[in-house]
Amino acid sequence: MAANILLVEDEPGIQELLKFNLAQAGHRVTAAGDAEHALKFLKTTLPDVILLDWMLPGMSGIDLCRRLRGDARYQPVPIIMLTARGEERDKVLGLDTGADDYITKPFSPRELVSRIKAVLRRRAPQMTEEVVELGGLRLDPVSHRVQGNGIALELGPTEFRLLHFFMTHPERVYTRPQLLDQVWGDDVFVEERTVDVHIRRLRLALEPSAHAALIQTVRGSGYRFSTEVG
C-alpha cells in the first residue's frame, strides 16, 4: 500500500527520521517545514495522506487542518495530526477540526505506518490491495484481474484504476475534476473530456458480463457506480 505522503514537520531531526522510516515501508514522502510551504506544494499536487505537526512556525497545524477541511479540493485527503499534546481536550479539538487520526509523540515508526494504513483503508480504499466484490463484479488489485459473473474482463490500466475507484466509492456522484484528481492525479495534465473517453472504454469492457449499466451518467453532475437502476 505505497502512498504519496506530505509530511508537515518543522523539526529537521524528526522530519528525517520519519522520511527514512516511511520510505522503508514503501511510501514516497515530501516534507514541508511550515504551513506556507505545505500550501504551496498542495496547489500543484494532491497527496494520498498528510502528516501534520500541531506546533508549526507561523500558521499552526490545527489552523492548517481547518483551512484544508474548508476547501472541497482537499476534503478527501486523510490527515493525521502529530503532536506532543496528549490531553483529551487536545485530541478532541484535533479530531473536531477534521483530522482523521491523532498520534501523540513519541511514537514508534511501526505505529505510524499502521495508522497510515488504517486511514487509507477508511478514507481511500482504492489505495489498498483488498479484493473488491460488488454487483457481480470482482476486482483483484494484486493480480490486476476483473471478473463479471465469472467472466474474465479485459481492462486497460486507466479503466482498471477508474473501476477500482468507483467500486470502492459506490453510490456517490463524482464530477470530472474529482475523478481526474482521484484517478489520474495532479501530476498528470489531462483534459476533463478525457474522462468521458475512458468512461466509454470502461463501459465497453464491462459489456460482456452485462455490467456496463453500473457506470451511470448523472446529468449535469458527473458519474457514479451504482447497483441500483436509475
PDB file of C-alpha atoms in Angstrom:
ATOM      1  CA  MET A   1       0.000   0.000   0.000  1.00  0.00           C
ATOM      2  CA  ALA A   2       2.511   2.603  -1.171  1.00  0.00           C
ATOM      3  CA  ALA A   3       1.258   6.155  -0.702  1.00  0.00           C
ATOM      4  CA  ASN A   4       2.368   9.658  -1.616  1.00  0.00           C
ATOM      5  CA  ILE A   5       2.685  11.412   1.740  1.00  0.00           C
ATOM      6  CA  LEU A   6       3.055  15.096   2.578  1.00  0.00           C
ATOM      7  CA  LEU A   7       4.876  15.450   5.907  1.00  0.00           C
ATOM      8  CA  VAL A   8       4.495  18.880   7.525  1.00  0.00           C
ATOM      9  CA  GLU A   9       7.051  18.937  10.351  1.00  0.00           C
ATOM     10  CA  ASP A  10       9.427  21.749  11.356  1.00  0.00           C
ATOM     11  CA  GLU A  11      11.963  19.756  13.397  1.00  0.00           C
ATOM     12  CA  PRO A  12      14.691  18.517  10.973  1.00  0.00           C
ATOM     13  CA  GLY A  13      15.640  15.516  13.117  1.00  0.00           C
ATOM     14  CA  ILE A  14      12.071  14.210  13.346  1.00  0.00           C
ATOM     15  CA  GLN A  15      11.486  15.035   9.684  1.00  0.00           C
ATOM     16  CA  GLU A  16      14.483  12.954   8.531  1.00  0.00           C
ATOM     17  CA  LEU A  17      13.631  10.063  10.847  1.00  0.00           C
ATOM     18  CA  LEU A  18      10.047   9.883   9.581  1.00  0.00           C
ATOM     19  CA  LYS A  19      11.095  10.234   5.943  1.00  0.00           C
ATOM     20  CA  PHE A  20      13.546   7.347   6.324  1.00  0.00           C
ATOM     21  CA  ASN A  21      11.105   5.016   8.076  1.00  0.00           C
ATOM     22  CA  LEU A  22       8.215   5.802   5.755  1.00  0.00           C
ATOM     23  CA  ALA A  23      10.448   5.224   2.732  1.00  0.00           C
ATOM     24  CA  GLN A  24      11.457   1.867   4.239  1.00  0.00           C
ATOM     25  CA  ALA A  25       7.754   0.994   4.374  1.00  0.00           C
ATOM     26  CA  GLY A  26       7.458   1.768   0.653  1.00  0.00           C
ATOM     27  CA  HIS A  27       5.920   5.236   0.849  1.00  0.00           C
ATOM     28  CA  ARG A  28       7.014   8.329  -1.085  1.00  0.00           C
ATOM     29  CA  VAL A  29       7.441  11.342   1.184  1.00  0.00           C
ATOM     30  CA  THR A  30       7.612  15.074   0.501  1.00  0.00           C
ATOM     31  CA  ALA A  31       8.493  17.217   3.516  1.00  0.00           C
ATOM     32  CA  ALA A  32       7.483  20.805   4.291  1.00  0.00           C
ATOM     33  CA  GLY A  33       8.751  22.746   7.313  1.00  0.00           C
ATOM     34  CA  ASP A  34       5.734  25.024   7.712  1.00  0.00           C
ATOM     35  CA  ALA A  35       2.172  25.646   6.554  1.00  0.00           C
ATOM     36  CA  GLU A  36       3.241  28.136   3.881  1.00  0.00           C
ATOM     37  CA  HIS A  37       5.422  25.593   2.056  1.00  0.00           C
ATOM     38  CA  ALA A  38       2.781  22.896   2.540  1.00  0.00           C
ATOM     39  CA  LEU A  39       0.112  25.065   0.885  1.00  0.00           C
ATOM     40  CA  LYS A  40       2.464  25.884  -1.983  1.00  0.00           C
ATOM     41  CA  PHE A  41       3.025  22.151  -2.570  1.00  0.00           C
ATOM     42  CA  LEU A  42      -0.695  21.385  -2.328  1.00  0.00           C
ATOM     43  CA  LYS A  43      -1.556  23.877  -5.074  1.00  0.00           C
ATOM     44  CA  THR A  44       0.029  21.571  -7.634  1.00  0.00           C
ATOM     45  CA  THR A  45      -0.018  18.118  -6.022  1.00  0.00           C
ATOM     46  CA  LEU A  46      -2.666  16.164  -4.157  1.00  0.00           C
ATOM     47  CA  PRO A  47      -1.063  13.621  -1.765  1.00  0.00           C
ATOM     48  CA  ASP A  48      -2.671  10.413  -0.543  1.00  0.00           C
ATOM     49  CA  VAL A  49      -2.080  11.309   3.128  1.00  0.00           C
ATOM     50  CA  ILE A  50      -0.998  14.409   5.075  1.00  0.00           C
ATOM     51  CA  LEU A  51       1.010  14.001   8.287  1.00  0.00           C
ATOM     52  CA  LEU A  52       0.608  17.302  10.114  1.00  0.00           C
ATOM     53  CA  ASP A  53       2.518  18.509  13.159  1.00  0.00           C
ATOM     54  CA  TRP A  54       0.415  20.627  15.526  1.00  0.00           C
ATOM     55  CA  MET A  55       3.162  23.055  16.563  1.00  0.00           C
ATOM     56  CA  LEU A  56       4.433  24.794  13.426  1.00  0.00           C
ATOM     57  CA  PRO A  57       6.050  28.196  12.948  1.00  0.00           C
ATOM     58  CA  GLY A  58       3.557  30.752  11.645  1.00  0.00           C
ATOM     59  CA  MET A  59       0.220  29.082  10.983  1.00  0.00           C
ATOM     60  CA  SER A  60      -0.320  26.192  13.411  1.00  0.00           C
ATOM     61  CA  GLY A  61      -1.089  22.675  12.265  1.00  0.00           C
ATOM     62  CA  ILE A  62      -4.598  22.903  13.699  1.00  0.00           C
ATOM     63  CA  ASP A  63      -5.285  26.082  11.698  1.00  0.00           C
ATOM     64  CA  LEU A  64      -3.869  24.489   8.555  1.00  0.00           C
ATOM     65  CA  CYS A  65      -6.076  21.447   9.099  1.00  0.00           C
ATOM     66  CA  ARG A  66      -9.113  23.705   9.494  1.00  0.00           C
ATOM     67  CA  ARG A  67      -8.212  25.549   6.279  1.00  0.00           C
ATOM     68  CA  LEU A  68      -7.770  22.333   4.289  1.00  0.00           C
ATOM     69  CA  ARG A  69     -11.050  20.908   5.523  1.00  0.00           C
ATOM     70  CA  GLY A  70     -12.782  24.101   4.397  1.00  0.00           C
ATOM     71  CA  ASP A  71     -11.626  23.545   0.808  1.00  0.00           C
ATOM     72  CA  ALA A  72     -13.531  20.910  -1.190  1.00  0.00           C
ATOM     73  CA  ARG A  73     -10.370  20.041  -3.146  1.00  0.00           C
ATOM     74  CA  TYR A  74      -8.588  18.730  -0.045  1.00  0.00           C
ATOM     75  CA  GLN A  75     -11.521  17.240   1.874  1.00  0.00           C
ATOM     76  CA  PRO A  76     -10.956  13.670   0.606  1.00  0.00           C
ATOM     77  CA  VAL A  77      -7.285  13.635   1.702  1.00  0.00           C
ATOM     78  CA  PRO A  78      -6.743  11.870   5.064  1.00  0.00           C
ATOM     79  CA  ILE A  79      -4.949  13.962   7.702  1.00  0.00           C
ATOM     80  CA  ILE A  80      -3.072  12.505  10.682  1.00  0.00           C
ATOM     81  CA  MET A  81      -2.105  15.011  13.380  1.00  0.00           C
ATOM     82  CA  LEU A  82       1.314  14.540  15.020  1.00  0.00           C
ATOM     83  CA  THR A  83       1.700  16.250  18.369  1.00  0.00           C
ATOM     84  CA  ALA A  84       3.215  16.171  21.830  1.00  0.00           C
ATOM     85  CA  ARG A  85      -0.114  17.408  23.219  1.00  0.00           C
ATOM     86  CA  GLY A  86      -1.677  14.277  24.638  1.00  0.00           C
ATOM     87  CA  GLU A  87      -4.548  15.632  26.724  1.00  0.00           C
ATOM     88  CA  GLU A  88      -8.052  14.530  25.848  1.00  0.00           C
ATOM     89  CA  ARG A  89      -9.269  18.041  25.030  1.00  0.00           C
ATOM     90  CA  ASP A  90      -6.429  18.466  22.518  1.00  0.00           C
ATOM     91  CA  LYS A  91      -7.291  15.175  20.829  1.00  0.00           C
ATOM     92  CA  VAL A  92     -10.964  16.166  20.648  1.00  0.00           C
ATOM     93  CA  LEU A  93     -10.026  19.553  19.159  1.00  0.00           C
ATOM     94  CA  GLY A  94      -7.800  17.912  16.531  1.00  0.00           C
ATOM     95  CA  LEU A  95     -10.479  15.410  15.523  1.00  0.00           C
ATOM     96  CA  ASP A  96     -13.265  18.003  15.565  1.00  0.00           C
ATOM     97  CA  THR A  97     -11.170  20.239  13.300  1.00  0.00           C
ATOM     98  CA  GLY A  98     -11.154  17.478  10.698  1.00  0.00           C
ATOM     99  CA  ALA A  99      -8.152  15.252  11.390  1.00  0.00           C
ATOM    100  CA  ASP A 100      -8.783  11.572  10.646  1.00  0.00           C
ATOM    101  CA  ASP A 101      -6.399  10.394  13.339  1.00  0.00           C
ATOM    102  CA  TYR A 102      -4.240  11.797  16.116  1.00  0.00           C
ATOM    103  CA  ILE A 103      -0.930  10.330  17.231  1.00  0.00           C
ATOM    104  CA  THR A 104       0.962  11.555  20.290  1.00  0.00           C
ATOM    105  CA  LYS A 105       4.762  11.965  20.337  1.00  0.00           C
ATOM    106  CA  PRO A 106       6.846   9.991  20.970  1.00  0.00           C
ATOM    107  CA  PHE A 107       5.525   7.190  18.790  1.00  0.00           C
ATOM    108  CA  SER A 108       7.129   4.257  17.021  1.00  0.00           C
ATOM    109  CA  PRO A 109       7.531   4.278  13.226  1.00  0.00           C
ATOM    110  CA  ARG A 110       5.688   0.948  13.149  1.00  0.00           C
ATOM    111  CA  GLU A 111       2.672   2.513  14.856  1.00  0.00           C
ATOM    112  CA  LEU A 112       2.659   5.416  12.397  1.00  0.00           C
ATOM    113  CA  VAL A 113       2.811   3.071   9.396  1.00  0.00           C
ATOM    114  CA  SER A 114      -0.098   1.135  10.897  1.00  0.00           C
ATOM    115  CA  ARG A 115      -2.135   4.308  11.400  1.00  0.00           C
ATOM    116  CA  ILE A 116      -1.479   5.380   7.800  1.00  0.00           C
ATOM    117  CA  LYS A 117      -2.690   2.002   6.561  1.00  0.00           C
ATOM    118  CA  ALA A 118      -5.832   2.325   8.697  1.00  0.00           C
ATOM    119  CA  VAL A 119      -6.806   5.807   7.456  1.00  0.00           C
ATOM    120  CA  LEU A 120      -6.201   4.778   3.846  1.00  0.00           C
ATOM    121  CA  ARG A 121      -8.443   1.773   4.339  1.00  0.00           C
ATOM    122  CA  ARG A 122     -11.189   4.066   5.668  1.00  0.00           C
ATOM    123  CA  ARG A 123     -10.779   7.158   3.515  1.00  0.00           C
ATOM    124  CA  ALA A 124      -9.056   5.857   0.375  1.00  0.00           C
ATOM    125  CA  PRO A 125      -9.936   2.162  -0.003  1.00  0.00           C
ATOM    126  CA  GLN A 126      -8.735   2.245  -3.644  1.00  0.00           C
ATOM    127  CA  MET A 127      -5.208   2.521  -2.200  1.00  0.00           C
ATOM    128  CA  THR A 128      -5.447  -0.905  -0.568  1.00  0.00           C
ATOM    129  CA  GLU A 129      -4.761  -4.312  -2.108  1.00  0.00           C
ATOM    130  CA  GLU A 130      -8.004  -5.880  -0.907  1.00  0.00           C
ATOM    131  CA  VAL A 131     -10.271  -7.673  -3.383  1.00  0.00           C
ATOM    132  CA  VAL A 132     -13.493  -5.751  -4.076  1.00  0.00           C
ATOM    133  CA  GLU A 133     -16.748  -7.533  -4.948  1.00  0.00           C
ATOM    134  CA  LEU A 134     -19.904  -5.646  -5.816  1.00  0.00           C
ATOM    135  CA  GLY A 135     -22.904  -6.208  -8.064  1.00  0.00           C
ATOM    136  CA  GLY A 136     -21.469  -9.402  -9.537  1.00  0.00           C
ATOM    137  CA  LEU A 137     -18.109  -7.776 -10.310  1.00  0.00           C
ATOM    138  CA  ARG A 138     -14.886  -8.954  -8.691  1.00  0.00           C
ATOM    139  CA  LEU A 139     -11.733  -6.821  -8.881  1.00  0.00           C
ATOM    140  CA  ASP A 140      -8.377  -8.015  -7.579  1.00  0.00           C
ATOM    141  CA  PRO A 141      -5.787  -5.176  -7.329  1.00  0.00           C
ATOM    142  CA  VAL A 142      -2.888  -7.583  -6.773  1.00  0.00           C
ATOM    143  CA  SER A 143      -3.404  -9.822  -9.811  1.00  0.00           C
ATOM    144  CA  HIS A 144      -4.945  -6.935 -11.782  1.00  0.00           C
ATOM    145  CA  ARG A 145      -7.880  -9.145 -12.804  1.00  0.00           C
ATOM    146  CA  VAL A 146     -11.558  -8.296 -13.155  1.00  0.00           C
ATOM    147  CA  GLN A 147     -14.390 -10.806 -13.427  1.00  0.00           C
ATOM    148  CA  GLY A 148     -18.081 -10.204 -14.065  1.00  0.00           C
ATOM    149  CA  ASN A 149     -20.336 -13.089 -13.101  1.00  0.00           C
ATOM    150  CA  GLY A 150     -17.326 -15.383 -13.526  1.00  0.00           C
ATOM    151  CA  ILE A 151     -16.398 -13.965 -16.954  1.00  0.00           C
ATOM    152  CA  ALA A 152     -12.851 -12.590 -17.266  1.00  0.00           C
ATOM    153  CA  LEU A 153     -12.942  -8.976 -18.442  1.00  0.00           C
ATOM    154  CA  GLU A 154     -10.117  -7.159 -20.226  1.00  0.00           C
ATOM    155  CA  LEU A 155      -9.483  -3.620 -18.948  1.00  0.00           C
ATOM    156  CA  GLY A 156      -6.740  -1.161 -19.787  1.00  0.00           C
ATOM    157  CA  PRO A 157      -4.712   0.294 -16.895  1.00  0.00           C
ATOM    158  CA  THR A 158      -6.679   3.557 -16.719  1.00  0.00           C
ATOM    159  CA  GLU A 159     -10.028   1.766 -16.930  1.00  0.00           C
ATOM    160  CA  PHE A 160      -8.864  -0.595 -14.185  1.00  0.00           C
ATOM    161  CA  ARG A 161      -7.990   2.317 -11.863  1.00  0.00           C
ATOM    162  CA  LEU A 162     -11.278   4.027 -12.705  1.00  0.00           C
ATOM    163  CA  LEU A 163     -13.307   0.905 -11.948  1.00  0.00           C
ATOM    164  CA  HIS A 164     -11.349   0.290  -8.732  1.00  0.00           C
ATOM    165  CA  PHE A 165     -12.123   3.822  -7.565  1.00  0.00           C
ATOM    166  CA  PHE A 166     -15.810   3.512  -8.476  1.00  0.00           C
ATOM    167  CA  MET A 167     -16.198   0.127  -6.785  1.00  0.00           C
ATOM    168  CA  THR A 168     -14.615   1.388  -3.559  1.00  0.00           C
ATOM    169  CA  HIS A 169     -16.833   4.510  -3.617  1.00  0.00           C
ATOM    170  CA  PRO A 170     -20.238   3.213  -4.798  1.00  0.00           C
ATOM    171  CA  GLU A 171     -23.453   5.247  -4.971  1.00  0.00           C
ATOM    172  CA  ARG A 172     -21.595   8.578  -4.912  1.00  0.00           C
ATOM    173  CA  VAL A 173     -21.561  11.078  -7.767  1.00  0.00           C
ATOM    174  CA  TYR A 174     -18.148  12.345  -8.880  1.00  0.00           C
ATOM    175  CA  THR A 175     -17.527  15.269 -11.206  1.00  0.00           C
ATOM    176  CA  ARG A 176     -14.923  15.057 -13.949  1.00  0.00           C
ATOM    177  CA  PRO A 177     -12.419  17.216 -11.983  1.00  0.00           C
ATOM    178  CA  GLN A 178     -12.862  14.981  -8.923  1.00  0.00           C
ATOM    179  CA  LEU A 179     -12.232  11.862 -10.999  1.00  0.00           C
ATOM    180  CA  LEU A 180      -9.140  13.465 -12.519  1.00  0.00           C
ATOM    181  CA  ASP A 181      -7.794  14.209  -9.029  1.00  0.00           C
ATOM    182  CA  GLN A 182      -8.560  10.770  -7.617  1.00  0.00           C
ATOM    183  CA  VAL A 183      -7.751   8.508 -10.585  1.00  0.00           C
ATOM    184  CA  TRP A 184      -5.238  10.384 -12.733  1.00  0.00           C
ATOM    185  CA  GLY A 185      -3.597  12.531 -10.031  1.00  0.00           C
ATOM    186  CA  ASP A 186      -2.433  16.130 -10.070  1.00  0.00           C
ATOM    187  CA  ASP A 187       0.937  15.430 -11.648  1.00  0.00           C
ATOM    188  CA  VAL A 188      -0.641  14.465 -14.990  1.00  0.00           C
ATOM    189  CA  PHE A 189      -2.293  17.048 -17.236  1.00  0.00           C
ATOM    190  CA  VAL A 190      -5.469  15.586 -18.690  1.00  0.00           C
ATOM    191  CA  GLU A 191      -8.440  17.467 -20.130  1.00  0.00           C
ATOM    192  CA  GLU A 192     -11.771  16.876 -18.423  1.00  0.00           C
ATOM    193  CA  ARG A 193     -13.324  15.395 -21.572  1.00  0.00           C
ATOM    194  CA  THR A 194     -10.707  12.630 -21.459  1.00  0.00           C
ATOM    195  CA  VAL A 195     -12.715  11.251 -18.529  1.00  0.00           C
ATOM    196  CA  ASP A 196     -15.666  10.716 -20.886  1.00  0.00           C
ATOM    197  CA  VAL A 197     -13.472   8.740 -23.295  1.00  0.00           C
ATOM    198  CA  HIS A 198     -12.304   6.370 -20.541  1.00  0.00           C
ATOM    199  CA  ILE A 199     -15.846   6.015 -19.190  1.00  0.00           C
ATOM    200  CA  ARG A 200     -16.930   4.831 -22.654  1.00  0.00           C
ATOM    201  CA  ARG A 201     -14.000   2.397 -22.789  1.00  0.00           C
ATOM    202  CA  LEU A 202     -14.860   1.098 -19.314  1.00  0.00           C
ATOM    203  CA  ARG A 203     -18.473   0.517 -20.287  1.00  0.00           C
ATOM    204  CA  LEU A 204     -17.387  -1.361 -23.415  1.00  0.00           C
ATOM    205  CA  ALA A 205     -15.084  -3.548 -21.305  1.00  0.00           C
ATOM    206  CA  LEU A 206     -17.963  -4.358 -18.942  1.00  0.00           C
ATOM    207  CA  GLU A 207     -20.448  -5.253 -21.699  1.00  0.00           C
ATOM    208  CA  PRO A 208     -19.503  -8.989 -21.973  1.00  0.00           C
ATOM    209  CA  SER A 209     -20.800  -9.564 -18.425  1.00  0.00           C
ATOM    210  CA  ALA A 210     -23.695  -7.072 -18.779  1.00  0.00           C
ATOM    211  CA  HIS A 211     -22.251  -4.685 -16.175  1.00  0.00           C
ATOM    212  CA  ALA A 212     -21.923  -1.579 -18.337  1.00  0.00           C
ATOM    213  CA  ALA A 213     -25.101  -0.095 -16.839  1.00  0.00           C
ATOM    214  CA  LEU A 214     -23.459   0.067 -13.402  1.00  0.00           C
ATOM    215  CA  ILE A 215     -21.473   3.105 -14.625  1.00  0.00           C
ATOM    216  CA  GLN A 216     -24.189   5.741 -14.618  1.00  0.00           C
ATOM    217  CA  THR A 217     -24.168   9.256 -16.049  1.00  0.00           C
ATOM    218  CA  VAL A 218     -25.737  11.831 -13.725  1.00  0.00           C
ATOM    219  CA  ARG A 219     -26.837  14.662 -15.969  1.00  0.00           C
ATOM    220  CA  GLY A 220     -25.165  17.971 -15.145  1.00  0.00           C
ATOM    221  CA  SER A 221     -23.075  16.427 -12.352  1.00  0.00           C
ATOM    222  CA  GLY A 222     -20.803  13.563 -13.410  1.00  0.00           C
ATOM    223  CA  TYR A 223     -20.692   9.806 -12.959  1.00  0.00           C
ATOM    224  CA  ARG A 224     -21.431   7.203 -10.315  1.00  0.00           C
ATOM    225  CA  PHE A 225     -21.114   3.453  -9.832  1.00  0.00           C
ATOM    226  CA  SER A 226     -24.462   2.067  -8.695  1.00  0.00           C
ATOM    227  CA  THR A 227     -26.081  -1.346  -8.493  1.00  0.00           C
ATOM    228  CA  GLU A 228     -29.488   0.379  -8.418  1.00  0.00           C
ATOM    229  CA  VAL A 229     -31.401   1.218 -11.578  1.00  0.00           C
ATOM    230  CA  GLY A 230     -31.711   4.905 -12.475  1.00  0.00           C
TER     231      GLY A 230
END
